[in-house]
Amino acid sequence: MFDSRHIKTFHEVVRAGSYSAAARALGYTQPAITQQMKALERSVGTPLFVRVGRQMRLTEAGETLARHSEVILDSISTAQQQMSSLTRLRAGKVSVCAFPSAGATLVPEALARLASGHPGVRVELQEGEPPESLRRVVRGECDITLAFTYPGLREQVPPELVEIPLLEDQLTVLLPTGHPMARRRAVKLGDLAQERWIAGCLRCRANFLHECAELGFAPDIAFTTDDNLVVQSLVAEGLGIAMMPGLVLSFLVHQKVTGRALDPASRRRVSAYVLREHLEIPATALVLDALRGVAERRVGC
C-alpha cells in the first residue's frame, strides 16, 4: 500500500510545513514533491492535505498517517541495518545437525574458525543420525546436516537436498592390545570371520553386515551399541572386536585398544546437506566453507 520513499517525503512535508520547504530539505524540486504526495494520496485513496488560505493542513487521514510515519521509517531503518548485518556477516544464525563423531571433530574446529573471523554469526547445534537428520533439513528444523553414506548401501537422499562432499572416512578394525592380528599393519575382514563382534549404529551395522555378506560369512555380533566409548571399552576387555570410522578414533583412543586399517580399504563418505536455496544465505555459506576447510586438512579427504 505504501511506497517507503513517499512516506519519507510525506514525513518531511509534515515536519517542514510546506512542499517547498520539504523540497529544499530533501534536495528535490517542488513539482517532484507534489507528484509524490499525489501518488501517496492515490495509494491511500483519500486526500492527506487541504489548503486553508495560504496554509496547508493535514486531513484526518493525514493526521493518522503522520502519527505512524515516524514509526514506519524507524522500522524500515532498523530492518535495513539488520539486513546489512546479515549480508555483511556481522550477524546471523545457523542451525547445524551432526552425527556424534562429526559433532566431536569437524564441527568444533569449524566453529573455532568462525569465532575468530565472524564472532557475530551464531551456530546452534543438534545431534542426529541419518536418515532422520536429513529429514530435519527438509522439515526446516535445521539449516545444515552432516551425514554419512556407505558406497555398498542403496541409500535415498531427499531430492530437495544438495550434497556437499567433505571427506572419505576410512574404517578401522579395533582389536584388543595383544590380539594376534594387532601385529599386522592392515587386516583382511575375511580373516576375522570367526571373531565375536561389537556392532554400532543401525546404518553402520547395516554396512558391516553387507561387507561380511560380500565375503560369504555372517558375523557373530555379541553386542550392539551406538556409544563409541562403550565400544572401545568392550574391545579393551576382550569381549569382541569392532569396525569403527576413523573420525571416532581421532578423539577416543583406549589404551588397551589397537586400530588397524582394512585391506582392501573400506570407507564411508561424510557430506553436508542443505536445501538448495540456503546456499545463497551468507551465514549458511560461511559455515559450509568452514566445514570444507576443516575437512580438507584431514587424511582421506
Short mmCIF file of C-alpha atoms in Angstrom, two decimals:
data_model
loop_
_atom_site.label_atom_id
_atom_site.label_comp_id
_atom_site.label_asym_id
_atom_site.label_seq_id
_atom_site.Cartn_x
_atom_site.Cartn_y
_atom_site.Cartn_z
CA MET A 1 0.00 0.00 0.00
CA PHE A 2 2.85 2.41 0.86
CA ASP A 3 6.00 3.32 -1.00
CA SER A 4 8.69 3.97 1.60
CA ARG A 5 10.06 6.88 -0.47
CA HIS A 6 6.66 8.56 -0.40
CA ILE A 7 6.38 8.04 3.37
CA LYS A 8 9.79 9.65 3.86
CA THR A 9 8.76 12.63 1.72
CA PHE A 10 5.40 12.92 3.50
CA HIS A 11 7.14 12.91 6.89
CA GLU A 12 9.42 15.75 5.77
CA VAL A 13 6.48 17.77 4.38
CA VAL A 14 4.72 17.47 7.73
CA ARG A 15 7.89 18.40 9.61
CA ALA A 16 8.82 21.32 7.34
CA GLY A 17 5.26 22.62 6.97
CA SER A 18 5.19 23.00 3.17
CA TYR A 19 6.09 21.36 -0.13
CA SER A 20 8.71 24.00 -0.90
CA ALA A 21 10.45 23.64 2.48
CA ALA A 22 10.43 19.84 2.15
CA ALA A 23 11.90 20.15 -1.37
CA ARG A 24 14.78 22.26 -0.06
CA ALA A 25 15.46 19.83 2.80
CA LEU A 26 15.41 16.74 0.59
CA GLY A 27 17.14 18.28 -2.45
CA TYR A 28 14.11 17.73 -4.71
CA THR A 29 12.18 20.16 -6.90
CA GLN A 30 8.79 21.28 -5.61
CA PRO A 31 6.95 19.61 -8.55
CA ALA A 32 8.64 16.33 -7.62
CA ILE A 33 7.33 16.66 -4.05
CA THR A 34 3.85 17.42 -5.39
CA GLN A 35 3.88 14.35 -7.64
CA GLN A 36 5.00 12.10 -4.80
CA MET A 37 2.24 13.35 -2.49
CA LYS A 38 -0.38 12.86 -5.22
CA ALA A 39 0.88 9.30 -5.72
CA LEU A 40 0.69 8.68 -1.97
CA GLU A 41 -2.87 10.00 -1.84
CA ARG A 42 -3.82 7.68 -4.69
CA SER A 43 -2.32 4.78 -2.73
CA VAL A 44 -4.32 5.52 0.44
CA GLY A 45 -7.43 6.50 -1.52
CA THR A 46 -8.08 9.81 0.21
CA PRO A 47 -6.57 13.33 0.44
CA LEU A 48 -3.86 13.87 3.04
CA PHE A 49 -3.62 17.68 2.81
CA VAL A 50 -6.07 20.57 2.36
CA ARG A 51 -5.26 24.25 1.83
CA VAL A 52 -6.77 26.80 4.16
CA GLY A 53 -5.87 30.19 2.79
CA ARG A 54 -2.14 30.14 2.14
CA GLN A 55 -1.54 27.40 4.68
CA MET A 56 -1.59 23.64 4.20
CA ARG A 57 -3.25 21.47 6.81
CA LEU A 58 -3.50 17.73 7.31
CA THR A 59 -6.79 15.95 6.81
CA GLU A 60 -7.90 13.37 9.37
CA ALA A 61 -6.27 10.68 7.21
CA GLY A 62 -3.13 12.81 7.00
CA GLU A 63 -3.01 13.18 10.78
CA THR A 64 -3.39 9.41 11.16
CA LEU A 65 -0.57 8.73 8.73
CA ALA A 66 1.59 11.41 10.37
CA ARG A 67 1.29 9.63 13.72
CA HIS A 68 2.58 6.41 12.15
CA SER A 69 5.09 7.72 9.60
CA GLU A 70 7.98 8.12 12.04
CA VAL A 71 7.43 4.60 13.39
CA ILE A 72 7.29 3.24 9.83
CA LEU A 73 10.53 4.98 8.87
CA ASP A 74 12.26 3.84 12.08
CA SER A 75 11.16 0.26 11.40
CA ILE A 76 12.47 0.43 7.83
CA SER A 77 15.78 1.84 9.06
CA THR A 78 16.10 -0.89 11.69
CA ALA A 79 15.27 -3.57 9.12
CA GLN A 80 17.87 -2.16 6.71
CA GLN A 81 20.53 -2.16 9.43
CA GLN A 82 19.73 -5.74 10.43
CA MET A 83 19.70 -6.93 6.83
CA SER A 84 23.05 -5.23 6.28
CA SER A 85 24.47 -7.03 9.30
CA LEU A 86 23.29 -10.37 7.91
CA THR A 87 24.63 -9.82 4.41
CA ARG A 88 27.94 -8.43 5.71
CA LEU A 89 28.20 -11.37 8.14
CA ARG A 90 28.24 -9.21 11.25
CA ALA A 91 25.25 -11.28 12.45
CA GLY A 92 23.37 -14.42 11.54
CA LYS A 93 22.18 -17.70 12.99
CA VAL A 94 22.73 -21.16 11.51
CA SER A 95 21.43 -24.44 12.92
CA VAL A 96 23.69 -27.46 12.32
CA CYS A 97 22.75 -31.08 12.93
CA ALA A 98 25.63 -33.57 13.09
CA PHE A 99 26.18 -37.23 13.91
CA PRO A 100 28.26 -37.72 17.09
CA SER A 101 31.74 -38.26 15.66
CA ALA A 102 31.39 -35.28 13.29
CA GLY A 103 29.99 -33.22 16.15
CA ALA A 104 33.09 -34.02 18.19
CA THR A 105 35.64 -33.35 15.43
CA LEU A 106 34.65 -31.36 12.34
CA VAL A 107 32.12 -29.05 13.97
CA PRO A 108 34.22 -27.68 16.87
CA GLU A 109 37.14 -26.90 14.54
CA ALA A 110 34.83 -25.16 12.07
CA LEU A 111 33.21 -23.12 14.87
CA ALA A 112 36.63 -22.05 16.12
CA ARG A 113 37.37 -20.66 12.64
CA LEU A 114 34.08 -18.79 12.60
CA ALA A 115 34.56 -17.36 16.09
CA SER A 116 37.86 -15.74 15.15
CA GLY A 117 36.67 -14.14 11.91
CA HIS A 118 32.92 -13.69 12.34
CA PRO A 119 32.03 -13.57 16.05
CA GLY A 120 28.53 -12.26 15.31
CA VAL A 121 27.50 -15.43 13.47
CA ARG A 122 25.91 -17.83 15.95
CA VAL A 123 25.61 -21.58 15.37
CA GLU A 124 23.04 -23.76 17.09
CA LEU A 125 23.97 -27.44 17.40
CA GLN A 126 21.80 -30.53 17.20
CA GLU A 127 22.79 -34.19 17.30
CA GLY A 128 21.22 -36.65 14.89
CA GLU A 129 21.96 -39.72 12.81
CA PRO A 130 20.97 -40.22 9.17
CA PRO A 131 18.45 -40.71 7.69
CA GLU A 132 16.42 -38.80 10.31
CA SER A 133 18.92 -35.94 10.31
CA LEU A 134 18.35 -35.48 6.56
CA ARG A 135 14.62 -35.23 7.09
CA ARG A 136 15.18 -32.47 9.66
CA VAL A 137 16.65 -30.23 6.94
CA VAL A 138 13.68 -30.87 4.67
CA ARG A 139 11.28 -30.04 7.52
CA GLY A 140 13.16 -26.81 8.26
CA GLU A 141 14.31 -27.94 11.72
CA CYS A 142 17.95 -27.21 10.88
CA ASP A 143 19.86 -25.43 8.12
CA ILE A 144 22.74 -27.86 7.60
CA THR A 145 23.08 -31.52 8.45
CA LEU A 146 26.25 -33.59 8.46
CA ALA A 147 25.61 -37.19 7.48
CA PHE A 148 27.47 -40.21 6.18
CA THR A 149 26.75 -42.78 3.49
CA TYR A 150 28.29 -46.14 2.62
CA PRO A 151 29.02 -47.00 -1.02
CA GLY A 152 27.66 -50.52 -0.73
CA LEU A 153 24.24 -49.49 0.55
CA ARG A 154 21.47 -48.09 -1.59
CA GLU A 155 20.53 -45.03 0.40
CA GLN A 156 17.95 -42.49 -0.67
CA VAL A 157 18.66 -38.79 -0.17
CA PRO A 158 15.63 -36.45 -0.33
CA PRO A 159 15.66 -34.78 -3.77
CA GLU A 160 15.28 -31.32 -2.21
CA LEU A 161 18.76 -31.53 -0.70
CA VAL A 162 22.12 -30.58 -2.16
CA GLU A 163 25.11 -32.69 -1.10
CA ILE A 164 28.45 -31.03 -0.36
CA PRO A 165 31.07 -33.83 -0.01
CA LEU A 166 33.51 -33.22 2.83
CA LEU A 167 35.76 -36.26 3.24
CA GLU A 168 36.19 -40.02 2.89
CA ASP A 169 36.35 -41.52 6.38
CA GLN A 170 38.36 -44.76 6.41
CA LEU A 171 37.05 -47.62 8.54
CA THR A 172 39.32 -49.29 11.07
CA VAL A 173 39.16 -52.60 12.92
CA LEU A 174 39.51 -52.23 16.68
CA LEU A 175 41.39 -55.07 18.37
CA PRO A 176 42.39 -55.65 21.97
CA THR A 177 46.07 -54.94 22.52
CA GLY A 178 47.81 -58.31 22.29
CA HIS A 179 45.42 -59.74 19.69
CA PRO A 180 47.39 -61.79 17.11
CA MET A 181 46.09 -59.60 14.25
CA ALA A 182 47.34 -56.45 16.03
CA ARG A 183 50.87 -57.24 14.83
CA ARG A 184 49.80 -56.62 11.22
CA ARG A 185 49.75 -53.17 9.60
CA ALA A 186 46.42 -53.96 7.93
CA VAL A 187 43.92 -56.79 8.25
CA LYS A 188 41.51 -58.50 5.90
CA LEU A 189 37.90 -58.62 7.01
CA GLY A 190 37.60 -62.23 5.84
CA ASP A 191 40.38 -63.27 8.23
CA LEU A 192 38.19 -62.13 11.13
CA ALA A 193 35.15 -64.24 10.23
CA GLN A 194 35.40 -66.33 13.40
CA GLU A 195 35.67 -63.37 15.78
CA ARG A 196 32.96 -62.04 18.09
CA TRP A 197 31.89 -58.55 17.04
CA ILE A 198 30.51 -55.37 18.57
CA ALA A 199 28.22 -53.52 16.17
CA GLY A 200 27.44 -49.79 16.11
CA CYS A 201 24.52 -47.63 14.95
CA LEU A 202 21.88 -49.02 12.58
CA ARG A 203 23.45 -47.59 9.43
CA CYS A 204 26.98 -48.72 10.40
CA ARG A 205 25.66 -52.16 11.37
CA ALA A 206 23.88 -52.47 8.01
CA ASN A 207 27.10 -51.67 6.16
CA PHE A 208 29.09 -54.09 8.32
CA LEU A 209 26.65 -56.92 7.61
CA HIS A 210 26.71 -56.07 3.91
CA GLU A 211 30.53 -56.21 3.74
CA CYS A 212 30.59 -59.53 5.62
CA ALA A 213 27.94 -60.98 3.32
CA GLU A 214 30.00 -59.93 0.30
CA LEU A 215 32.81 -62.08 1.73
CA GLY A 216 30.49 -65.01 2.39
CA PHE A 217 30.12 -65.02 6.17
CA ALA A 218 27.65 -63.87 8.82
CA PRO A 219 29.43 -62.25 11.78
CA ASP A 220 28.81 -63.27 15.37
CA ILE A 221 27.55 -59.99 16.87
CA ALA A 222 27.81 -60.22 20.64
CA PHE A 223 26.91 -56.61 21.47
CA THR A 224 25.29 -53.63 19.74
CA THR A 225 25.72 -50.04 20.92
CA ASP A 226 25.99 -46.64 19.27
CA ASP A 227 28.11 -45.31 22.16
CA ASN A 228 31.66 -45.11 20.80
CA LEU A 229 33.28 -45.13 24.23
CA VAL A 230 31.36 -48.25 25.22
CA VAL A 231 32.51 -49.99 22.02
CA GLN A 232 36.14 -49.28 22.82
CA SER A 233 35.74 -50.37 26.44
CA LEU A 234 34.19 -53.69 25.37
CA VAL A 235 37.04 -54.25 22.92
CA ALA A 236 39.61 -53.36 25.59
CA GLU A 237 38.19 -56.07 27.86
CA GLY A 238 38.47 -58.69 25.12
CA LEU A 239 34.70 -59.09 24.70
CA GLY A 240 34.82 -58.65 20.93
CA ILE A 241 36.27 -56.59 18.10
CA ALA A 242 34.64 -53.77 16.16
CA MET A 243 34.76 -51.86 12.90
CA MET A 244 34.89 -48.13 13.58
CA PRO A 245 35.24 -44.96 11.47
CA GLY A 246 38.47 -43.01 11.59
CA LEU A 247 36.74 -39.87 12.88
CA VAL A 248 35.87 -41.74 16.08
CA LEU A 249 39.45 -42.82 16.71
CA SER A 250 40.71 -39.26 16.36
CA PHE A 251 39.12 -38.31 19.69
CA LEU A 252 38.60 -41.61 21.53
CA VAL A 253 41.59 -43.92 21.86
CA HIS A 254 41.54 -46.50 24.64
CA GLN A 255 44.95 -47.51 25.92
CA LYS A 256 44.11 -51.21 25.61
CA VAL A 257 42.78 -50.93 22.06
CA THR A 258 44.69 -51.11 18.78
CA GLY A 259 43.30 -49.88 15.48
CA ARG A 260 44.25 -51.49 12.18
CA ALA A 261 43.23 -50.47 8.67
CA LEU A 262 41.25 -52.81 6.47
CA ASP A 263 42.80 -54.34 3.36
CA PRO A 264 41.24 -53.57 0.94
CA ALA A 265 40.27 -50.20 2.39
CA SER A 266 36.67 -49.57 3.36
CA ARG A 267 35.33 -46.05 3.66
CA ARG A 268 32.23 -44.04 4.33
CA ARG A 269 31.53 -40.66 2.71
CA VAL A 270 30.87 -37.71 5.02
CA SER A 271 28.91 -34.84 3.49
CA ALA A 272 26.95 -31.73 4.40
CA TYR A 273 23.38 -31.43 3.14
CA VAL A 274 21.35 -28.25 2.68
CA LEU A 275 18.30 -27.06 0.81
CA ARG A 276 19.40 -25.53 -2.49
CA GLU A 277 18.05 -22.06 -1.68
CA HIS A 278 20.02 -22.00 1.59
CA LEU A 279 23.26 -21.95 -0.38
CA GLU A 280 22.53 -18.28 -1.11
CA ILE A 281 22.25 -17.33 2.58
CA PRO A 282 25.58 -15.72 3.57
CA ALA A 283 25.83 -17.19 7.09
CA THR A 284 24.98 -20.70 5.87
CA ALA A 285 27.54 -20.45 3.06
CA LEU A 286 30.12 -19.26 5.59
CA VAL A 287 29.55 -22.30 7.85
CA LEU A 288 29.80 -24.63 4.86
CA ASP A 289 33.10 -23.04 3.83
CA ALA A 290 34.46 -23.52 7.36
CA LEU A 291 33.43 -27.18 7.35
CA ARG A 292 35.08 -27.73 3.96
CA GLY A 293 38.27 -26.08 5.18
CA VAL A 294 38.45 -28.33 8.25
CA ALA A 295 37.68 -31.46 6.22
CA GLU A 296 40.41 -30.71 3.68
CA ARG A 297 43.05 -30.91 6.40
CA ARG A 298 42.06 -34.44 7.39
CA VAL A 299 43.53 -37.62 5.94
CA GLY A 300 41.30 -39.28 3.36
CA CYS A 301 39.63 -36.12 2.04
#
